[in-house]
Amino acid sequence: MAILVCRDCKREYEENTSAWRCSCGGPFQLSGFSPRFPQKEIQSRPTNLWRYREALPIHKDSEIISLGEGMTPLLPLVWEGREILFKLEFLFPTGSFKDRGSTVMLTKLKELEIRQVVEDSSGNAGASVAAYAARGNLDCGIYVPDSTSPGKILQAEMYGATVIRVPGSREATAAAVQEAARTTYYASHNWNPYFLEGTKTFAFELWEQLNWQVPDLVMVPVGNGSLLLGAYYGFLQLLEAGLIPKLPLLIGVQAEGCAPLYQAYQHGLNLPPAISKSETIAEGISIAEPVHGPEILQAIRETRGRIEVVSDLEIWATLQQLAQRGLYVEPTAAAAPAALTALIRKKVLPEVSKIIVALTGMGLKATEKLMILREKWTSS
Ligand SMILES: *Cc1c(COP(=O)(O)O)cnc(C)c1O
Ligand SMILES: [Zn+2]
């Protein structure tokens, strides 16, 4: 039977607790679940992420809330002279990889007979949780900063969620939802450990798509680390199951305006320092206080990876470059390939063969923002 354990004080909680974090303030981690990877069965199933059924901690198949998500394409492209495999994580039902986490988290909540949830998000997670709440008939309230892309707010509203716009910073939005969480279940993509159980499937898919082999290097944008940690825990479980011989090197990419993990990495800290953040066009990774900061830094150390940082101008240039290759992504999703370009040009990208770069969110989500950026930057 799975239980929740506090990362910081190790206190144990039952799976069906209504608490969203430990009384000491620490986040929960899932414990007591052993994943299995029956390769033959996996291959015989529909091409969505529930094919890794035995690696997902859900008891009842009948409760699965799915929109057919996952098994996103792995597209080889020559980029700055190097062969790179782009994982098209923007090809999800709601347009971002967040659906990996939402399908598993909402399924678990349904299994626990929770009927009503609140969530906070700078955009994509809110739209994703709203979609899966709609699919599973849960009542859903989404708190967003009022600077969020209008398209993402509309999307959550179209799914039937109640959207609450909070003036001020991303942190003000977090405070507002935590107030609401006193009475309603907080289905947080940052705090709920089942969200990370879903993002692990990113690693499982890569393993299968590479003919059951481990990639050498994986680059992802990182804010709260749900994709980076999903990759890390996913590959770790494959390693522990004896199915791969090593972990891939993990590179997380932040935006210059908000880079607490980069600061920590640069200074060899185990915890992200307090930072004052400025505007960045990469709204999806504008996270000043990442809940999972210590785990992210530990994953980077253990895989001999690194945290990179890119400017808004580099992000914009890369976004255009991707579009001109047929890949239309939102600004946040151009951060990792922007860092890739910089590493290649500085000749510091390791000489390994299987290099993965995740493209995390679709360009159509940010139409209004992209129109403004094009106006502002294309002429100059
Ligand atoms: C959420 C998001 C990210 C960052 O994910 P974290 O879990 O915060 O690290 C990156 N790109 C897009 C498009 C996102 O929506
Ligand atoms: Zn605790």
Short mmCIF file of C-alpha atoms and ligand atoms in Angstrom, two decimals:
data_model
loop_
_atom_site.label_atom_id
_atom_site.label_comp_id
_atom_site.label_asym_id
_atom_site.label_seq_id
_atom_site.Cartn_x
_atom_site.Cartn_y
_atom_site.Cartn_z
CA MET A 1 0.00 0.00 0.00
CA ALA A 2 1.40 3.39 -0.96
CA ILE A 3 1.80 6.08 1.69
CA LEU A 4 2.89 9.71 1.64
CA VAL A 5 6.07 10.64 3.47
CA CYS A 6 7.23 14.16 4.26
CA ARG A 7 10.45 15.00 2.46
CA ASP A 8 11.73 17.05 5.38
CA CYS A 9 10.65 15.41 8.67
CA LYS A 10 9.73 11.94 7.27
CA ARG A 11 6.34 11.92 9.00
CA GLU A 12 3.97 9.47 7.31
CA TYR A 13 0.44 10.18 6.05
CA GLU A 14 -2.23 7.96 4.55
CA GLU A 15 -2.77 8.12 0.83
CA ASN A 16 -6.23 9.66 1.32
CA THR A 17 -5.14 12.54 3.55
CA SER A 18 -6.77 15.87 2.74
CA ALA A 19 -3.53 17.68 3.67
CA TRP A 20 -1.54 18.97 0.70
CA ARG A 21 1.70 19.21 2.64
CA CYS A 22 3.12 18.08 5.97
CA SER A 23 2.33 20.07 9.11
CA CYS A 24 6.05 21.02 9.11
CA GLY A 25 5.59 22.65 5.67
CA GLY A 26 7.46 19.97 3.71
CA PRO A 27 6.15 18.38 0.50
CA PHE A 28 4.96 14.78 0.37
CA GLN A 29 6.77 12.03 -1.47
CA LEU A 30 5.16 8.75 -2.49
CA SER A 31 6.52 5.65 -0.81
CA GLY A 32 5.70 1.94 -0.78
CA PHE A 33 4.86 1.54 -4.46
CA SER A 34 6.89 -0.80 -6.67
CA PRO A 35 6.62 -0.17 -10.40
CA ARG A 36 6.89 -2.99 -12.93
CA PHE A 37 7.71 -2.84 -16.63
CA PRO A 38 6.35 -5.86 -18.54
CA GLN A 39 7.77 -4.96 -21.96
CA LYS A 40 5.66 -7.39 -24.02
CA GLU A 41 2.36 -6.18 -22.55
CA ILE A 42 3.45 -2.54 -22.80
CA GLN A 43 4.08 -2.91 -26.52
CA SER A 44 0.72 -4.55 -27.14
CA ARG A 45 -1.29 -1.64 -25.69
CA PRO A 46 -2.67 1.58 -27.22
CA THR A 47 -0.04 4.28 -27.77
CA ASN A 48 -0.78 6.47 -24.79
CA LEU A 49 1.01 6.81 -21.47
CA TRP A 50 -1.31 4.36 -19.67
CA ARG A 51 0.57 1.61 -21.50
CA TYR A 52 2.98 1.85 -18.52
CA ARG A 53 0.07 0.85 -16.31
CA GLU A 54 2.11 -1.23 -13.85
CA ALA A 55 4.42 1.74 -13.21
CA LEU A 56 1.55 4.07 -12.26
CA PRO A 57 0.23 3.86 -8.67
CA ILE A 58 -3.49 3.59 -9.49
CA HIS A 59 -5.59 0.72 -8.14
CA LYS A 60 -8.71 0.70 -10.29
CA ASP A 61 -8.59 0.71 -14.10
CA SER A 62 -12.26 1.75 -14.13
CA GLU A 63 -11.43 5.15 -12.65
CA ILE A 64 -8.80 6.15 -15.21
CA ILE A 65 -9.38 9.69 -16.51
CA SER A 66 -7.71 9.81 -19.91
CA LEU A 67 -7.82 11.88 -23.07
CA GLY A 68 -5.53 9.54 -25.00
CA GLU A 69 -2.42 11.50 -23.92
CA GLY A 70 1.24 10.59 -24.31
CA MET A 71 3.65 8.75 -26.59
CA THR A 72 4.62 12.09 -28.10
CA PRO A 73 6.80 11.93 -31.24
CA LEU A 74 10.59 11.87 -31.03
CA LEU A 75 11.74 13.91 -34.02
CA PRO A 76 15.37 13.79 -35.24
CA LEU A 77 16.67 17.13 -36.54
CA VAL A 78 20.12 18.44 -37.35
CA TRP A 79 20.51 21.49 -35.11
CA GLU A 80 23.62 23.67 -35.35
CA GLY A 81 25.38 20.74 -37.01
CA ARG A 82 24.46 18.17 -34.36
CA GLU A 83 21.89 15.36 -34.56
CA ILE A 84 19.28 16.09 -31.88
CA LEU A 85 16.09 14.24 -30.94
CA PHE A 86 13.28 16.66 -30.17
CA LYS A 87 10.52 15.24 -27.99
CA LEU A 88 7.34 17.00 -29.07
CA GLU A 89 5.78 17.54 -25.67
CA PHE A 90 3.47 20.23 -27.01
CA LEU A 91 1.42 17.54 -28.76
CA PHE A 92 -0.88 16.83 -25.84
CA PRO A 93 -4.66 17.23 -25.57
CA THR A 94 -4.28 20.60 -23.81
CA GLY A 95 -1.10 21.68 -25.63
CA SER A 96 1.53 21.07 -22.95
CA PHE A 97 3.28 18.17 -21.19
CA LYS A 98 1.32 19.01 -18.00
CA ASP A 99 -1.24 16.44 -19.16
CA ARG A 100 1.19 13.70 -18.11
CA GLY A 101 0.79 14.80 -14.51
CA SER A 102 -2.89 15.71 -14.68
CA THR A 103 -4.12 12.39 -16.05
CA VAL A 104 -2.51 10.48 -13.17
CA MET A 105 -3.26 13.04 -10.44
CA LEU A 106 -6.94 13.46 -11.32
CA THR A 107 -7.33 9.70 -11.70
CA LYS A 108 -5.95 9.25 -8.19
CA LEU A 109 -8.26 11.92 -6.79
CA LYS A 110 -11.26 10.28 -8.43
CA GLU A 111 -10.17 7.00 -6.90
CA LEU A 112 -10.06 8.72 -3.50
CA GLU A 113 -13.62 9.98 -4.16
CA ILE A 114 -12.68 13.65 -4.16
CA ARG A 115 -15.33 15.67 -6.04
CA GLN A 116 -14.02 19.22 -5.97
CA VAL A 117 -10.52 20.66 -6.48
CA VAL A 118 -8.64 23.95 -6.66
CA GLU A 119 -5.32 24.56 -8.42
CA ASP A 120 -3.08 27.54 -9.17
CA SER A 121 -1.03 28.03 -12.27
CA SER A 122 0.65 30.55 -14.50
CA GLY A 123 -1.40 28.96 -17.27
CA ASN A 124 -0.71 25.52 -18.68
CA ALA A 125 -1.17 23.47 -15.52
CA GLY A 126 -4.47 25.23 -14.89
CA ALA A 127 -5.75 24.46 -18.37
CA SER A 128 -4.57 20.87 -18.02
CA VAL A 129 -6.12 20.22 -14.60
CA ALA A 130 -9.34 21.88 -15.82
CA ALA A 131 -9.49 19.55 -18.84
CA TYR A 132 -9.01 16.38 -16.82
CA ALA A 133 -11.44 17.60 -14.14
CA ALA A 134 -13.99 18.06 -16.94
CA ARG A 135 -13.27 14.59 -18.33
CA GLY A 136 -13.67 13.05 -14.86
CA ASN A 137 -16.65 15.18 -13.76
CA LEU A 138 -14.85 16.96 -10.91
CA ASP A 139 -15.65 20.50 -9.92
CA CYS A 140 -12.63 22.74 -10.53
CA GLY A 141 -11.42 26.22 -9.51
CA ILE A 142 -8.23 27.62 -11.08
CA TYR A 143 -6.31 30.56 -9.60
CA VAL A 144 -4.12 32.47 -12.08
CA PRO A 145 -2.01 35.64 -12.00
CA ASP A 146 -3.89 38.31 -13.94
CA SER A 147 -0.89 38.66 -16.32
CA THR A 148 -1.46 35.12 -17.66
CA SER A 149 -1.90 34.68 -21.44
CA PRO A 150 -5.63 35.27 -22.13
CA GLY A 151 -5.73 32.15 -24.30
CA LYS A 152 -4.77 29.92 -21.37
CA ILE A 153 -7.42 31.48 -19.13
CA LEU A 154 -10.06 31.08 -21.82
CA GLN A 155 -9.03 27.47 -22.28
CA ALA A 156 -9.56 26.65 -18.59
CA GLU A 157 -12.91 28.46 -18.65
CA MET A 158 -14.04 26.60 -21.75
CA TYR A 159 -13.38 23.31 -19.92
CA GLY A 160 -15.88 24.55 -17.33
CA ALA A 161 -13.49 25.58 -14.56
CA THR A 162 -14.10 28.67 -12.46
CA VAL A 163 -11.08 30.92 -13.06
CA ILE A 164 -10.06 33.36 -10.32
CA ARG A 165 -7.66 36.09 -11.52
CA VAL A 166 -5.28 37.26 -8.79
CA PRO A 167 -3.55 40.64 -9.12
CA GLY A 168 0.21 40.79 -8.51
CA SER A 169 2.88 38.11 -8.64
CA ARG A 170 2.77 34.34 -9.16
CA GLU A 171 3.45 34.08 -5.43
CA ALA A 172 0.32 36.13 -4.63
CA THR A 173 -1.68 33.59 -6.63
CA ALA A 174 -0.14 30.74 -4.62
CA ALA A 175 -1.13 32.49 -1.37
CA ALA A 176 -4.73 32.93 -2.61
CA VAL A 177 -5.16 29.27 -3.55
CA GLN A 178 -3.68 28.13 -0.24
CA GLU A 179 -6.41 30.12 1.50
CA ALA A 180 -9.03 28.33 -0.64
CA ALA A 181 -7.33 25.00 0.13
CA ARG A 182 -8.52 25.26 3.73
CA THR A 183 -11.92 24.07 2.55
CA THR A 184 -11.39 22.49 -0.90
CA TYR A 185 -8.92 19.79 -1.99
CA TYR A 186 -5.77 21.42 -3.39
CA ALA A 187 -4.85 19.50 -6.56
CA SER A 188 -1.49 21.20 -6.96
CA HIS A 189 0.86 20.26 -9.76
CA ASN A 190 3.68 21.54 -7.54
CA TRP A 191 2.76 19.80 -4.29
CA ASN A 192 0.77 16.68 -5.16
CA PRO A 193 3.15 13.71 -5.48
CA TYR A 194 0.88 11.96 -8.00
CA PHE A 195 1.58 14.68 -10.54
CA LEU A 196 5.24 13.57 -10.60
CA GLU A 197 4.11 9.97 -10.90
CA GLY A 198 2.58 10.99 -14.22
CA THR A 199 5.52 12.98 -15.55
CA LYS A 200 7.76 9.92 -15.05
CA THR A 201 6.19 8.55 -18.23
CA PHE A 202 8.36 11.02 -20.16
CA ALA A 203 11.31 8.79 -19.25
CA PHE A 204 9.47 5.53 -19.98
CA GLU A 205 8.49 6.72 -23.46
CA LEU A 206 12.05 7.76 -24.30
CA TRP A 207 13.30 4.38 -23.16
CA GLU A 208 10.79 2.58 -25.40
CA GLN A 209 11.25 4.95 -28.36
CA LEU A 210 15.02 4.40 -28.21
CA ASN A 211 14.47 0.65 -28.47
CA TRP A 212 14.61 0.13 -24.71
CA GLN A 213 17.78 2.15 -24.32
CA VAL A 214 18.63 5.11 -22.14
CA PRO A 215 19.41 8.49 -23.74
CA ASP A 216 22.78 10.07 -22.96
CA LEU A 217 21.58 13.58 -22.28
CA VAL A 218 18.15 15.13 -21.65
CA MET A 219 17.46 18.88 -21.74
CA VAL A 220 14.26 20.38 -20.35
CA PRO A 221 13.08 23.81 -19.21
CA VAL A 222 12.82 23.94 -15.41
CA GLY A 223 10.65 26.02 -13.09
CA ASN A 224 9.15 23.77 -10.44
CA GLY A 225 10.84 20.77 -11.98
CA SER A 226 7.90 18.52 -12.75
CA LEU A 227 9.34 17.41 -16.08
CA LEU A 228 12.96 17.34 -14.89
CA LEU A 229 12.09 15.35 -11.77
CA GLY A 230 9.67 13.15 -13.68
CA ALA A 231 12.53 12.29 -16.03
CA TYR A 232 14.87 11.71 -13.10
CA TYR A 233 12.53 9.48 -11.08
CA GLY A 234 11.41 7.65 -14.21
CA PHE A 235 14.94 6.78 -15.28
CA LEU A 236 15.85 5.97 -11.68
CA GLN A 237 13.04 3.40 -11.54
CA LEU A 238 14.24 1.86 -14.81
CA LEU A 239 17.77 1.74 -13.41
CA GLU A 240 16.57 0.12 -10.18
CA ALA A 241 14.60 -2.43 -12.22
CA GLY A 242 17.86 -3.33 -14.01
CA LEU A 243 16.45 -2.21 -17.37
CA ILE A 244 19.00 0.52 -18.13
CA PRO A 245 22.69 0.65 -17.17
CA LYS A 246 22.97 4.34 -16.21
CA LEU A 247 21.06 7.59 -15.76
CA PRO A 248 21.13 10.20 -18.54
CA LEU A 249 22.83 13.50 -17.86
CA LEU A 250 20.06 16.00 -17.03
CA ILE A 251 20.24 19.66 -18.04
CA GLY A 252 17.59 22.06 -16.70
CA VAL A 253 17.19 25.45 -18.38
CA GLN A 254 15.98 28.64 -16.70
CA ALA A 255 15.26 32.17 -17.93
CA GLU A 256 17.63 34.98 -16.94
CA GLY A 257 14.83 36.97 -15.28
CA CYS A 258 14.04 34.18 -12.82
CA ALA A 259 16.82 31.68 -12.19
CA PRO A 260 16.99 30.54 -8.55
CA LEU A 261 18.13 27.04 -9.50
CA TYR A 262 20.85 28.40 -11.74
CA GLN A 263 22.06 30.60 -8.86
CA ALA A 264 22.14 27.59 -6.55
CA TYR A 265 23.95 25.47 -9.14
CA GLN A 266 26.54 28.19 -9.79
CA HIS A 267 27.28 28.61 -6.10
CA GLY A 268 27.17 24.92 -5.20
CA LEU A 269 24.16 25.35 -2.89
CA ASN A 270 21.74 22.58 -1.93
CA LEU A 271 18.81 25.00 -1.74
CA PRO A 272 17.71 27.70 -4.17
CA PRO A 273 18.51 31.14 -2.68
CA ALA A 274 15.94 33.93 -2.33
CA ILE A 275 15.96 35.96 -5.54
CA SER A 276 14.19 39.04 -6.80
CA LYS A 277 12.77 38.15 -10.16
CA SER A 278 12.18 40.32 -13.20
CA GLU A 279 9.93 39.87 -16.21
CA THR A 280 10.62 37.08 -18.67
CA ILE A 281 8.73 35.94 -21.74
CA ALA A 282 9.14 32.38 -20.45
CA GLU A 283 6.12 32.59 -18.13
CA GLY A 284 5.98 28.82 -17.60
CA ILE A 285 9.32 28.75 -15.77
CA SER A 286 9.01 32.03 -13.89
CA ILE A 287 9.06 30.35 -10.48
CA ALA A 288 10.97 32.20 -7.76
CA GLU A 289 10.55 29.61 -4.99
CA PRO A 290 10.50 26.08 -6.44
CA VAL A 291 8.98 23.68 -3.92
CA HIS A 292 11.20 20.85 -5.15
CA GLY A 293 14.40 22.89 -5.35
CA PRO A 294 16.51 20.52 -3.22
CA GLU A 295 15.44 17.44 -5.22
CA ILE A 296 16.12 19.19 -8.53
CA LEU A 297 19.64 20.20 -7.44
CA GLN A 298 20.26 16.68 -6.17
CA ALA A 299 19.09 15.17 -9.49
CA ILE A 300 21.45 17.52 -11.36
CA ARG A 301 24.38 16.57 -9.15
CA GLU A 302 23.68 12.85 -9.28
CA THR A 303 23.46 12.77 -13.08
CA ARG A 304 26.48 15.09 -13.51
CA GLY A 305 24.18 17.48 -15.30
CA ARG A 306 23.86 21.23 -15.06
CA ILE A 307 21.51 24.18 -14.92
CA GLU A 308 21.78 26.64 -17.79
CA VAL A 309 20.32 30.09 -18.20
CA VAL A 310 19.12 31.92 -21.34
CA SER A 311 18.00 35.48 -22.09
CA ASP A 312 14.63 36.49 -23.51
CA LEU A 313 16.35 37.49 -26.75
CA GLU A 314 17.91 34.05 -27.11
CA ILE A 315 14.50 32.49 -26.42
CA TRP A 316 12.85 34.67 -29.06
CA ALA A 317 15.52 33.94 -31.68
CA THR A 318 15.22 30.20 -31.01
CA LEU A 319 11.43 30.28 -31.12
CA GLN A 320 11.63 31.78 -34.61
CA GLN A 321 14.26 29.24 -35.66
CA LEU A 322 12.01 26.38 -34.50
CA ALA A 323 8.98 27.83 -36.27
CA GLN A 324 11.01 28.03 -39.46
CA ARG A 325 11.61 24.30 -39.12
CA GLY A 326 7.86 23.72 -38.70
CA LEU A 327 7.79 23.58 -34.89
CA TYR A 328 5.52 26.22 -33.38
CA VAL A 329 6.09 26.49 -29.64
CA GLU A 330 5.37 29.01 -26.89
CA PRO A 331 8.27 31.11 -25.51
CA THR A 332 8.86 28.91 -22.42
CA ALA A 333 9.31 25.90 -24.68
CA ALA A 334 12.09 27.64 -26.63
CA ALA A 335 14.30 27.98 -23.54
CA ALA A 336 15.82 24.49 -23.67
CA PRO A 337 16.69 24.59 -27.40
CA ALA A 338 18.09 28.12 -26.87
CA ALA A 339 20.47 26.70 -24.27
CA LEU A 340 21.27 23.84 -26.63
CA THR A 341 22.33 26.33 -29.30
CA ALA A 342 24.57 28.15 -26.82
CA LEU A 343 26.22 24.90 -25.65
CA ILE A 344 26.89 23.80 -29.23
CA ARG A 345 28.32 27.19 -30.25
CA LYS A 346 30.57 27.26 -27.16
CA LYS A 347 31.63 23.70 -28.09
CA VAL A 348 30.76 22.37 -24.64
CA LEU A 349 27.91 20.04 -25.56
CA PRO A 350 29.19 16.55 -24.65
CA GLU A 351 30.14 14.36 -27.63
CA VAL A 352 27.39 11.83 -27.01
CA SER A 353 24.90 10.48 -29.51
CA LYS A 354 21.45 10.28 -27.96
CA ILE A 355 20.59 13.88 -27.03
CA ILE A 356 16.97 14.69 -26.18
CA VAL A 357 15.46 18.17 -26.04
CA ALA A 358 11.88 18.58 -24.83
CA LEU A 359 9.59 21.09 -26.55
CA THR A 360 7.05 21.54 -23.78
CA GLY A 361 4.22 23.86 -24.91
CA MET A 362 2.38 24.80 -28.08
CA GLY A 363 2.70 28.20 -29.75
CA LEU A 364 -1.03 28.57 -30.27
CA LYS A 365 -1.38 28.97 -26.50
CA ALA A 366 0.45 32.27 -26.53
CA THR A 367 -0.91 33.92 -29.67
CA GLU A 368 -1.48 37.34 -28.06
CA LYS A 369 1.99 37.40 -26.49
CA LEU A 370 3.66 36.27 -29.68
CA MET A 371 1.93 39.02 -31.64
CA ILE A 372 3.31 41.63 -29.25
CA LEU A 373 6.82 40.12 -29.30
CA ARG A 374 6.89 40.00 -33.08
CA GLU A 375 5.85 43.63 -33.26
CA LYS A 376 8.51 44.62 -30.74
CA TRP A 377 11.48 42.53 -31.83
CA THR A 378 11.23 41.64 -35.48
CA SER A 379 11.73 45.19 -36.70
CA SER A 380 14.69 45.96 -34.36
C1 LIG B 1 5.06 24.13 -16.70
C2 LIG B 1 5.87 24.33 -17.90
C3 LIG B 1 7.27 24.24 -17.86
C4 LIG B 1 8.04 24.04 -16.60
O1 LIG B 1 7.66 22.94 -15.85
P1 LIG B 1 8.08 22.83 -14.34
O2 LIG B 1 7.35 21.70 -13.80
O3 LIG B 1 7.64 24.12 -13.66
O4 LIG B 1 9.54 22.72 -14.27
C5 LIG B 1 7.95 24.35 -19.05
N1 LIG B 1 7.32 24.57 -20.22
C6 LIG B 1 5.99 24.69 -20.29
C7 LIG B 1 5.35 24.95 -21.62
C8 LIG B 1 5.22 24.56 -19.14
O5 LIG B 1 3.90 24.65 -19.21
ZN ZN B 2 7.23 17.20 7.68
#
